[in-house]
């Protein structure tokens, strides 16, 4: 675990925010970005040292992380990063598909030429990140593109719902960002073209297929990982 934390250049927790929240946020991000991997044992003392805090807020954060489905606390064994099941992934990504399909439809109805230009800029960032093999940058570009489409939808309730599943979507997406990359960014280009034309039906269909393919890809990876155990 020490190597993973060091490699991720873990930032020390700043004090202005409530400490337990800051520790929770820091540990969640380490899980989401893959620095702490599914099934990995989490040692309170090591986490506290790397975050520059005492063990108490780490212990409190781990309790909350278990409640929120990020960590498993096992009696007499300790804390472990949760390993998502195929059912969990299917349910979450299925909800995401419905929400983002609607988001794409609304975005197509409301996007202005300047918005489309910004979408292409975000798309280029993803293509460049893929060419560089930079997974962190690639995930950030994917998140930014989808977030901008959500903002174009101009629906506060929809945006809140999408944000609610956003972190776990990013967690699931990180390990497949590179292998799925070329196909995913080609689909993003199709989506932007549909939005540019104001074709809500086409935009929704492209987004629906895009999210379904991501889900199928993730499930295949889960199955392959289980077969290696």
mmCIF file of C-alpha atoms in Angstrom, residues 39-190:
data_model
loop_
_atom_site.group_PDB
_atom_site.id
_atom_site.type_symbol
_atom_site.label_atom_id
_atom_site.label_comp_id
_atom_site.label_asym_id
_atom_site.label_seq_id
_atom_site.Cartn_x
_atom_site.Cartn_y
_atom_site.Cartn_z
ATOM 1 C CA UNK A 39 -9.469 -6.033 -2.576
ATOM 2 C CA UNK A 40 -6.491 -4.119 -1.194
ATOM 3 C CA UNK A 41 -5.984 -4.204 2.571
ATOM 4 C CA UNK A 42 -6.175 -0.748 4.150
ATOM 5 C CA UNK A 43 -3.956 -0.256 7.199
ATOM 6 C CA UNK A 44 -5.094 2.616 9.416
ATOM 7 C CA UNK A 45 -1.604 3.552 10.591
ATOM 8 C CA UNK A 46 -0.217 3.752 7.053
ATOM 9 C CA UNK A 47 -3.157 5.771 5.781
ATOM 10 C CA UNK A 48 -2.851 8.167 8.712
ATOM 11 C CA UNK A 49 0.864 8.636 8.096
ATOM 12 C CA UNK A 50 0.456 9.395 4.406
ATOM 13 C CA UNK A 51 -2.455 11.764 4.957
ATOM 14 C CA UNK A 52 -0.720 13.530 7.835
ATOM 15 C CA UNK A 53 -3.506 12.925 10.349
ATOM 16 C CA UNK A 54 -4.134 10.783 13.417
ATOM 17 C CA UNK A 55 -5.727 7.361 13.180
ATOM 18 C CA UNK A 56 -9.078 8.499 14.595
ATOM 19 C CA UNK A 57 -10.321 10.430 11.526
ATOM 20 C CA UNK A 58 -9.071 7.596 9.331
ATOM 21 C CA UNK A 59 -11.083 5.109 11.393
ATOM 22 C CA UNK A 60 -14.163 7.340 11.118
ATOM 23 C CA UNK A 61 -13.687 7.738 7.381
ATOM 24 C CA UNK A 62 -13.384 3.977 6.887
ATOM 25 C CA UNK A 63 -16.689 3.468 8.698
ATOM 26 C CA UNK A 64 -18.390 5.917 6.368
ATOM 27 C CA UNK A 65 -16.655 4.463 3.319
ATOM 28 C CA UNK A 66 -18.134 1.106 4.241
ATOM 29 C CA UNK A 67 -21.620 2.623 4.490
ATOM 30 C CA UNK A 68 -21.197 4.200 1.052
ATOM 31 C CA UNK A 69 -19.946 1.000 -0.575
ATOM 32 C CA UNK A 70 -16.292 1.908 -1.089
ATOM 33 C CA UNK A 71 -14.778 -0.276 1.640
ATOM 34 C CA UNK A 72 -15.514 -3.624 3.299
ATOM 35 C CA UNK A 73 -14.820 -3.931 7.043
ATOM 36 C CA UNK A 74 -14.214 -7.572 7.957
ATOM 37 C CA UNK A 75 -14.233 -8.732 11.578
ATOM 38 C CA UNK A 76 -10.756 -9.603 12.856
ATOM 39 C CA UNK A 77 -9.273 -8.798 9.423
ATOM 40 C CA UNK A 78 -9.631 -5.067 8.953
ATOM 41 C CA UNK A 79 -10.623 -2.828 6.056
ATOM 42 C CA UNK A 80 -10.400 -3.707 2.385
ATOM 43 C CA UNK A 81 -11.248 -1.753 -0.752
ATOM 44 C CA UNK A 82 -14.585 -3.041 -2.018
ATOM 45 C CA UNK A 83 -14.549 -5.181 -5.150
ATOM 46 C CA UNK A 84 -17.615 -4.287 -7.237
ATOM 47 C CA UNK A 85 -19.734 -7.215 -8.372
ATOM 48 C CA UNK A 86 -21.126 -7.546 -11.874
ATOM 49 C CA UNK A 87 -24.619 -6.931 -10.491
ATOM 50 C CA UNK A 88 -23.559 -3.719 -8.745
ATOM 51 C CA UNK A 89 -21.825 -2.438 -11.841
ATOM 52 C CA UNK A 90 -24.743 -3.350 -14.064
ATOM 53 C CA UNK A 91 -27.237 -1.537 -11.849
ATOM 54 C CA UNK A 92 -25.195 1.638 -11.497
ATOM 55 C CA UNK A 93 -24.134 1.842 -15.133
ATOM 56 C CA UNK A 94 -27.676 1.046 -16.225
ATOM 57 C CA UNK A 95 -28.981 4.042 -14.293
ATOM 58 C CA UNK A 96 -26.198 6.153 -15.737
ATOM 59 C CA UNK A 97 -27.207 5.110 -19.265
ATOM 60 C CA UNK A 98 -30.784 6.289 -18.747
ATOM 61 C CA UNK A 99 -29.720 9.615 -17.218
ATOM 62 C CA UNK A 100 -27.049 10.423 -19.780
ATOM 63 C CA UNK A 101 -29.237 9.454 -22.720
ATOM 64 C CA UNK A 102 -31.768 12.053 -21.597
ATOM 65 C CA UNK A 103 -28.937 14.516 -20.968
ATOM 66 C CA UNK A 104 -27.686 14.112 -24.544
ATOM 67 C CA UNK A 105 -31.182 14.649 -25.940
ATOM 68 C CA UNK A 106 -31.603 17.885 -24.006
ATOM 69 C CA UNK A 107 -28.105 19.059 -24.923
ATOM 70 C CA UNK A 108 -28.855 18.595 -28.622
ATOM 71 C CA UNK A 109 -31.938 20.774 -28.270
ATOM 72 C CA UNK A 110 -30.088 23.629 -26.581
ATOM 73 C CA UNK A 111 -26.446 23.662 -27.703
ATOM 74 C CA UNK A 112 -25.169 26.820 -29.373
ATOM 75 C CA UNK A 113 -22.280 26.916 -31.897
ATOM 76 C CA UNK A 114 -19.880 27.985 -29.148
ATOM 77 C CA UNK A 115 -20.931 24.996 -27.066
ATOM 78 C CA UNK A 116 -20.216 22.645 -29.942
ATOM 79 C CA UNK A 117 -16.804 24.224 -30.370
ATOM 80 C CA UNK A 118 -16.102 23.578 -26.692
ATOM 81 C CA UNK A 119 -17.210 19.957 -27.079
ATOM 82 C CA UNK A 120 -14.697 19.477 -29.871
ATOM 83 C CA UNK A 121 -11.970 21.013 -27.692
ATOM 84 C CA UNK A 122 -12.799 18.553 -24.921
ATOM 85 C CA UNK A 123 -12.841 15.742 -27.455
ATOM 86 C CA UNK A 124 -9.365 16.697 -28.682
ATOM 87 C CA UNK A 125 -8.094 16.613 -25.106
ATOM 88 C CA UNK A 126 -9.318 13.033 -24.834
ATOM 89 C CA UNK A 127 -7.778 12.017 -28.130
ATOM 90 C CA UNK A 128 -4.457 13.576 -27.111
ATOM 91 C CA UNK A 129 -4.547 11.844 -23.727
ATOM 92 C CA UNK A 130 -5.239 8.520 -25.417
ATOM 93 C CA UNK A 131 -2.317 9.010 -27.790
ATOM 94 C CA UNK A 132 -0.075 9.815 -24.825
ATOM 95 C CA UNK A 133 -1.274 6.771 -22.895
ATOM 96 C CA UNK A 134 -2.059 8.996 -19.916
ATOM 97 C CA UNK A 135 -4.874 7.218 -18.052
ATOM 98 C CA UNK A 136 -5.447 9.914 -15.442
ATOM 99 C CA UNK A 137 -5.705 12.603 -18.105
ATOM 100 C CA UNK A 138 -7.921 10.349 -20.202
ATOM 101 C CA UNK A 139 -10.368 9.767 -17.370
ATOM 102 C CA UNK A 140 -10.410 13.488 -16.600
ATOM 103 C CA UNK A 141 -11.145 14.269 -20.253
ATOM 104 C CA UNK A 142 -13.956 11.739 -20.350
ATOM 105 C CA UNK A 143 -15.446 13.149 -17.157
ATOM 106 C CA UNK A 144 -15.163 16.720 -18.462
ATOM 107 C CA UNK A 145 -16.864 15.903 -21.758
ATOM 108 C CA UNK A 146 -19.790 14.131 -20.127
ATOM 109 C CA UNK A 147 -20.073 16.881 -17.503
ATOM 110 C CA UNK A 148 -20.238 19.568 -20.174
ATOM 111 C CA UNK A 149 -23.006 17.708 -21.990
ATOM 112 C CA UNK A 150 -24.870 17.541 -18.681
ATOM 113 C CA UNK A 151 -24.427 21.286 -18.225
ATOM 114 C CA UNK A 152 -25.838 21.897 -21.718
ATOM 115 C CA UNK A 153 -28.945 19.951 -20.761
ATOM 116 C CA UNK A 154 -29.695 22.752 -18.264
ATOM 117 C CA UNK A 155 -31.719 20.507 -15.981
ATOM 118 C CA UNK A 156 -30.741 20.900 -12.332
ATOM 119 C CA UNK A 157 -32.474 17.719 -11.159
ATOM 120 C CA UNK A 158 -30.844 15.666 -13.902
ATOM 121 C CA UNK A 159 -27.443 17.171 -13.103
ATOM 122 C CA UNK A 160 -27.837 16.270 -9.422
ATOM 123 C CA UNK A 161 -28.783 12.688 -10.229
ATOM 124 C CA UNK A 162 -25.865 12.267 -12.630
ATOM 125 C CA UNK A 163 -23.487 13.740 -10.035
ATOM 126 C CA UNK A 164 -24.787 11.187 -7.545
ATOM 127 C CA UNK A 165 -23.466 8.292 -9.611
ATOM 128 C CA UNK A 166 -20.525 10.162 -11.102
ATOM 129 C CA UNK A 167 -17.771 9.092 -8.715
ATOM 130 C CA UNK A 168 -18.520 5.409 -8.994
ATOM 131 C CA UNK A 169 -18.861 5.678 -12.761
ATOM 132 C CA UNK A 170 -15.384 7.198 -12.812
ATOM 133 C CA UNK A 171 -14.138 4.370 -10.541
ATOM 134 C CA UNK A 172 -15.506 1.739 -12.893
ATOM 135 C CA UNK A 173 -14.231 3.568 -15.970
ATOM 136 C CA UNK A 174 -10.619 4.104 -14.882
ATOM 137 C CA UNK A 175 -9.346 0.532 -15.491
ATOM 138 C CA UNK A 176 -10.945 0.372 -18.949
ATOM 139 C CA UNK A 177 -10.149 3.917 -20.078
ATOM 140 C CA UNK A 178 -7.218 2.876 -22.280
ATOM 141 C CA UNK A 179 -8.454 -0.414 -23.770
ATOM 142 C CA UNK A 180 -11.878 1.093 -24.471
ATOM 143 C CA UNK A 181 -10.386 4.444 -25.460
ATOM 144 C CA UNK A 182 -10.299 4.452 -29.263
ATOM 145 C CA UNK A 183 -13.832 3.123 -29.644
ATOM 146 C CA UNK A 184 -15.174 5.397 -26.883
ATOM 147 C CA UNK A 185 -13.733 8.575 -28.359
ATOM 148 C CA UNK A 186 -15.014 7.674 -31.825
ATOM 149 C CA UNK A 187 -18.454 7.382 -30.233
ATOM 150 C CA UNK A 188 -17.950 10.755 -28.548
ATOM 151 C CA UNK A 189 -17.299 12.265 -31.985
ATOM 152 C CA UNK A 190 -20.566 10.784 -33.304
#
